[in-house]
XYZ file of C-alpha atoms in Angstrom:
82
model
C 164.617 49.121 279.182
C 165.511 45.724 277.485
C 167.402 44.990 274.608
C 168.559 41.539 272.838
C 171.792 41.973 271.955
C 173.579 40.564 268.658
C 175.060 37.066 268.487
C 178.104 38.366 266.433
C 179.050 42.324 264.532
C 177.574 42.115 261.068
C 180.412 44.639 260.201
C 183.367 42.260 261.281
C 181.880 38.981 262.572
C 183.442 39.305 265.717
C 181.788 37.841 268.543
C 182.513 38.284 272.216
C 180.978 40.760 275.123
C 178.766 43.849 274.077
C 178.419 47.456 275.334
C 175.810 49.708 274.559
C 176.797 52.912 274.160
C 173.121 55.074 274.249
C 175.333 57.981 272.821
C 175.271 56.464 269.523
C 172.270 54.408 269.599
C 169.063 55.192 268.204
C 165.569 54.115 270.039
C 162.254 53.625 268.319
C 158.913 53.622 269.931
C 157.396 50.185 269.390
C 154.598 48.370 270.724
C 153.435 44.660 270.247
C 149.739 44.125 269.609
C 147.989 41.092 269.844
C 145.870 40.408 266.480
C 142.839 38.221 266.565
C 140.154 36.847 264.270
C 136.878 38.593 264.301
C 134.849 35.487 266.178
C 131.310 36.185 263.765
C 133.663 35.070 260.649
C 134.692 31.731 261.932
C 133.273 28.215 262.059
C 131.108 27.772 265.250
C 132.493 25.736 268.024
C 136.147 26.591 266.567
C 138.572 29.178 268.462
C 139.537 32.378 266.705
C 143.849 32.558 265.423
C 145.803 35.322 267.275
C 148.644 37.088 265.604
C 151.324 38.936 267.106
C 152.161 42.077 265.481
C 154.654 45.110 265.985
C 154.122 48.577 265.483
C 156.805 51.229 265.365
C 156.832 55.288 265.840
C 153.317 57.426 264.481
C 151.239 53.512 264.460
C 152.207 53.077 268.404
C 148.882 53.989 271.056
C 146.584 54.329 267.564
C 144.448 51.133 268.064
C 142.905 49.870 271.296
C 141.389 46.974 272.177
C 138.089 45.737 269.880
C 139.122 47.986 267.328
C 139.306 46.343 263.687
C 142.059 46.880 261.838
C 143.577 46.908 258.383
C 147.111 46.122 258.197
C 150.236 46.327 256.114
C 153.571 45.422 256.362
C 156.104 42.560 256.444
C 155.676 39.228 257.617
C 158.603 37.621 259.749
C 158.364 34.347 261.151
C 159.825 34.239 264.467
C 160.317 30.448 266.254
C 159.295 30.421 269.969
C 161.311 29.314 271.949
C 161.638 25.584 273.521
């Protein structure tokens, strides 16, 4: 598996080298769909908007691909990078 791991500790602000240690860790399941606009409710001759979107635990391996969905949740903007 991968993980990103933290730039500094939020409890002490240290920064430096990181260990996991899976003993005390907790993993989610997660999965990252790919949201995009229903193409017979937009303009012709313009391309539909896709939006990223993660799922976590009971929501993961519900939807599959043409399904329409209703979502809620949190938006978080997320910069790509350069």
């Amino acid at each position: 598996f991968k993980y990103t791991e933290p730039v500094r500790c939020l409890g002490c602000g240290a920064r430096g080298a990181w260990r996991l240690d899976v003993r005390r860790s907790v993993f989610v399941d997660w999965q990252k769909l790919k949201l995009q606009e229903n193409s017979a409710e937009i303009p012709a001759g313009s391309l539909p908007r896709t939006l990223d979107v993660i799922v976590r635990n009971d929501a993961v391996e519900v939807a599959k691909a043409g399904d329409k969905l209703v979502l809620t949740g949190t938006l978080v903007v997320v910069p790509e990078p350069a």
